[in-house]
Amino acid sequence: MQAQSEIGYNSKIEGDVVITTVDAALNWFRKNSVWPMPMGLACCAIELMAVGASRFDISRFGSEVMRFSPRQADCMIVAGTVTYKMALSVKRIWDQMPEPRWCIAMGACASTGGMYRSYAVLQGVDRIIPVDIYVSGCPPRPEALLDALMKLQNKISKTPVVENLTIMNLKKAAA
Amino acid sequence: MATVQDIHYKDSAAQTAQAAESIPEFQDERMVLNMGPSHPATHGVLRIVLELDGEIITKADPDVGYLHRGDEKIAENMTYTQFIPYTDRLDYLAPLANNVAYALAVEKLLGIHDKLPPRCQYIRVMCAELARISAHLLGLGAFAMDLGAVTVFLLIFTEREKIYNLAEALCGARFTTSYTRVGGVMRDIPPTWLDQCQKFCDEFIPALNEIETLLTRNRIWVDRVRDLAVISKQDAIDYGLSGPNLRGSGVDWDLRKKQPYLCYKDLEFDVPVGSVGDCYDRYLVRMEEMRQSVRIVQQCIKKMPGGAENKSKEPFNYDDGKILLPPKEKVMTKMEELIHQFMLVTEGMNCPPGEVYFGHENPKGELGFYINSKGGGVPYRMKIRAPSFVNLSIVPKLFQGNMISDTVAILGSIDFVMGECDR
Amino acid sequence: MVLLKNLDLETKTRICELANIVTSQDAANKLKAKFGDLISELPIFRGELTVRLTDAEKITEVCLYAKNDLDFNYLVDITGIDNYGDDPRWTLVYHLRGLGHGCEVRIKTDVSEEKSKLPSVVSVWATANWHEREVYDMMGIHFRDHPDLRRILMWDGYPYFPLRKDFPLAGKDSELPGVAFTQVTPMAGGPFVTVAGGNSAMAREPRIRIPETDSIETMGRLERRKEIQEAHGHPKGPGPIERK
């Protein structure tokens, strides 16, 4: 069952009441307040900071609160080269994030290791954590990161939340 | 290692704690705290293991290498031109300055670093100084944000965006520019670029004044950074510091003045030198350096050989097909240039065997390239002497005796970049 | 020669002028005069003077002389070069600079592979500490009398030396350390520790832990979980939402 991503609302008819599905409502809440956890490792972190600054405002997408604590964040933006030495810290922090959580691999280094094909660089952060959106560029323009955020919002809005809960609870009851 | 007993505290709470030390029931073990690689205020991936006695740090051990990408080994496998994008990402706050530093180092190996055409020199100086402004701005912004002055961070980003616009007009990339080539630059400056730079300079000084009104005489700022982490002259020299860290401690050493390169001899500028060596001094040195850089940029705009549009067709690259790619019209029509193009792209320029070291005054300090070549287009050994790596080595000494909240101020004032430190 | 290390920069500059260190050639001549056959000059290349030290064991002496008497008070860089296939295999390059007189000198010294050891110059310049750690990390050359010779860029326990010529760029398989950091972060008996494992996030969550009562605490939690199970009839109780 595809989650309904539209919230049908006609103020003239319905007044102050919105009728929608639980999925659409939950996803609307989640996608419009994705709090990023900036795993700013290298040069992409500077473009990430530029996205947070006033020219390419990320707060108009609801993401202005850059939470450095994984417990309070929704989306981990891996910005920069992940080396083997750092990889375990990244994994540990990913583990500490509560669900629902997403990951954006920003830049070439985070997606595939980038131009650093050497002994110390993890060839892509998706080797250790599940990535939702890959952004190409070295570094990606801030507009590209915002585009990635919008794609993530799209992805979130299509996630069937209630169905998962229902199936999961049924499985638990059966087991 | 300084013991807690040797330190005299000014505030009463700490004095009480110190007095309590002598009472056996209150003697505790030191606590070890990990200021981990993922931390909002460590300016990148730096890990410091702190040994604490309450709030006072008794021992600090920085752990670097979380961004070690193997640049030096990569350099042994690439031609000199292919390595230019990697130099962008060393001090990633000022990529243009790194490009200039690297190009000059390879040109020194070839023996042409003092024979570059004047237009090329002026363009490179402008790039380096704009990069200096850009890097100091972000260093300052991050420093201020960590201490709580978040407005400053947003203000400096406005100015940095203007510099990004300039870089984008110059070479197409706002950030990791890869603009210089060995023997020259990628392309001539666009016709309106000098006007844009002039406009930037005119707007920048009032903006900088505005930022100064927020910080320089701010009671909270001064209280937090003055008399903190004083580095004596002798220590600064002994620990190999460079750049504003060295000058903040009173040592008048600036490579642009002492070992001049490019056209710095023809330009008028002052080098700010601190007197005390504390964090406040380093902050002031950086602020003044930005003003001096604007002064240099304005002089370059006036003195640019050929002017903005280069109507007199001044050369902006060293004229040697064996070093720099020849213009395409000649490559497509003449045999010699075709061969040069082929050799340069496949094998790289033929450098003589030998070794050079070239130190460049980067915003963070002295960025040096030691190139050991056995001939051919690929270096045998390239060592990148990173200023941030050396500047960080004094951190254990500075942290001792200070409180945890001072760590952020000290790290901000040292102003390092992990991309450069770890390479 | 006057001991210059106790004087300030201005006085030293004046003395150096008197001592006539005006160019690097003067410095090289003085080194040769003091150390004789140990020092040999290499041809000047691109305006830089390089001096070869034949016995690596004397490096600390030479550097001490250069710092105290020739006022080379600034160590710019220490580099290690791997002459793979040649003997001696290691060449160490020290870049010295005097901020007073502005001269620079490069000292090169060779170490053979079987030995791979030479004295440290940390006692001369404090900055050599990290430079030598990096040379050790990347090449595997040991420095005697170094206060803290351990890896700096790669993690502790990394078995290879990456910048050696026989080490491939792509690297070799090695075990990543089992914990996120090079040493197990000492808990110091402190609270707020995530317990690894556990079926649900609730079990992993940190709670205030008292080490002596830790096992009692865990047992207490397990029993409580069993109670919830029995009360609700679900094997896991109303646990947190888990993604499929």
XYZ file of N, CA and C in Angstrom, chain A residues 30 71 84-85 87-89 92 94-96 99-102 117-120 130 132 163-165 167-169 171-173 175, chain C residues 138 152-155 158 162 167-171 176-177 179-182 194 205-206 234-237 239-244:
186
model
N 7.744 14.615 10.052
C 9.146 14.200 10.051
C 9.952 14.909 8.976
N 21.948 11.836 19.662
C 20.677 11.467 20.277
C 19.555 12.400 19.865
N 39.944 5.202 7.639
C 39.719 3.994 8.442
C 39.789 4.311 9.931
N 40.649 5.260 10.281
C 40.771 5.576 11.709
C 39.488 6.199 12.221
N 36.517 5.745 10.824
C 35.322 4.984 10.439
C 34.568 4.459 11.653
N 35.333 3.976 12.636
C 34.642 3.399 13.780
C 33.906 4.447 14.584
N 34.452 5.663 14.646
C 33.720 6.715 15.352
C 32.417 7.014 14.636
N 29.985 4.319 15.333
C 29.504 4.366 16.708
C 28.448 5.436 16.866
N 26.568 6.655 14.503
C 25.381 6.221 13.780
C 24.552 5.298 14.657
N 25.244 4.410 15.369
C 24.517 3.484 16.234
C 23.775 4.207 17.333
N 24.307 5.344 17.743
C 23.690 6.046 18.855
C 22.481 6.861 18.436
N 16.025 5.844 16.012
C 15.254 5.799 14.777
C 14.106 6.754 14.852
N 13.484 7.253 13.818
C 13.903 7.091 12.422
C 15.115 7.953 12.094
N 16.006 7.428 11.366
C 17.227 8.143 11.040
C 17.561 7.901 9.580
N 18.201 8.895 8.996
C 18.596 8.805 7.605
C 20.036 9.261 7.472
N 42.226 7.406 -3.476
C 42.280 5.933 -3.527
C 43.581 5.535 -2.863
N 43.569 5.515 -1.539
C 44.833 5.258 -0.850
C 44.599 4.329 0.317
N 45.667 4.064 1.024
C 45.630 3.020 2.048
C 44.827 3.411 3.269
N 44.523 4.697 3.407
C 43.943 5.124 4.676
C 42.487 5.531 4.553
N 24.097 2.520 6.337
C 23.201 2.580 5.170
C 22.942 4.032 4.788
N 21.071 6.958 2.495
C 19.838 7.191 1.752
C 20.069 8.013 0.502
N 1.993 1.106 8.195
C 2.015 -0.280 7.739
C 3.126 -1.054 8.427
N 4.293 -0.409 8.519
C 5.413 -1.078 9.166
C 5.079 -1.416 10.602
N 4.483 -0.444 11.283
C 4.155 -0.664 12.696
C 3.185 -1.825 12.835
N 2.547 -4.335 10.757
C 3.137 -5.642 10.433
C 4.055 -6.091 11.552
N 4.800 -5.142 12.083
C 5.763 -5.491 13.126
C 5.049 -5.998 14.362
N 3.982 -5.295 14.725
C 3.264 -5.728 15.915
C 2.587 -7.068 15.710
N 3.716 -9.406 13.842
C 4.791 -10.418 13.909
C 5.125 -10.723 15.348
N 5.136 -9.675 16.146
C 5.478 -9.855 17.561
C 4.418 -10.696 18.241
N 3.182 -10.416 17.879
C 2.102 -11.164 18.520
C 2.170 -12.617 18.126
N 4.814 -14.320 17.229
C 6.017 -15.023 17.722
C 5.942 -15.359 19.202
N 55.490 6.793 9.452
C 55.405 6.586 8.017
C 56.507 5.678 7.487
N 51.423 8.539 14.997
C 50.684 9.785 15.105
C 49.585 9.897 14.067
N 49.802 9.438 12.846
C 48.773 9.596 11.822
C 47.960 8.333 11.628
N 48.593 7.203 11.688
C 47.831 5.960 11.631
C 47.511 5.542 13.055
N 46.600 4.576 13.201
C 46.216 4.195 14.553
C 47.268 3.288 15.174
N 48.680 -0.306 13.999
C 48.704 -0.502 12.553
C 50.031 -1.172 12.217
N 53.402 3.093 6.027
C 52.814 3.378 4.721
C 53.722 4.028 3.684
N 55.393 -0.564 0.098
C 54.027 -0.634 0.564
C 53.147 -0.081 -0.533
N 52.131 -0.816 -0.991
C 51.343 -0.340 -2.129
C 50.438 0.822 -1.741
N 50.105 1.651 -2.703
C 49.248 2.807 -2.437
C 47.887 2.365 -1.930
N 47.392 1.262 -2.466
C 46.054 0.832 -2.066
C 46.030 0.275 -0.656
N 47.182 0.017 -0.115
C 47.218 -0.462 1.255
C 47.126 -1.970 1.331
N 41.252 -3.380 11.817
C 40.908 -2.125 12.458
C 40.831 -2.374 13.950
N 41.183 -1.396 14.725
C 41.089 -1.647 16.170
C 39.657 -1.929 16.577
N 37.978 -1.083 19.013
C 37.196 0.000 19.603
C 37.434 1.223 18.749
N 36.639 2.226 18.973
C 36.702 3.393 18.098
C 38.021 4.136 18.228
N 38.681 4.047 19.353
C 39.883 4.851 19.546
C 41.063 3.959 19.812
N 42.209 4.544 19.775
C 43.405 3.725 19.856
C 43.541 3.056 21.204
N 27.130 3.407 27.403
C 26.237 2.570 26.619
C 26.672 1.133 26.765
N 20.583 1.619 26.515
C 20.654 2.997 26.984
C 21.517 3.134 28.218
N 22.210 4.229 28.286
C 23.018 4.411 29.492
C 22.147 4.821 30.659
N 3.452 -10.221 25.540
C 4.344 -10.134 24.377
C 5.736 -10.541 24.813
N 6.484 -11.171 23.949
C 7.831 -11.571 24.363
C 8.742 -10.386 24.618
N 8.485 -9.285 23.929
C 9.410 -8.154 24.125
C 8.741 -6.968 24.804
N 7.487 -7.110 25.083
C 6.861 -5.979 25.741
C 6.697 -4.815 24.782
N 8.118 -2.520 23.297
C 9.459 -1.986 23.080
C 9.451 -0.827 22.103
N 10.611 -0.264 21.785
C 10.672 0.871 20.848
C 10.443 0.393 19.426
N 10.130 1.326 18.553
C 9.839 0.990 17.164
C 11.136 0.599 16.488
N 11.118 -0.531 15.845
C 12.323 -0.940 15.121
C 12.030 -0.954 13.634
N 12.967 -0.468 12.852
C 12.742 -0.465 11.405
C 12.880 -1.878 10.896
N 12.066 -2.209 9.899
C 12.071 -3.583 9.360
C 13.404 -3.888 8.736
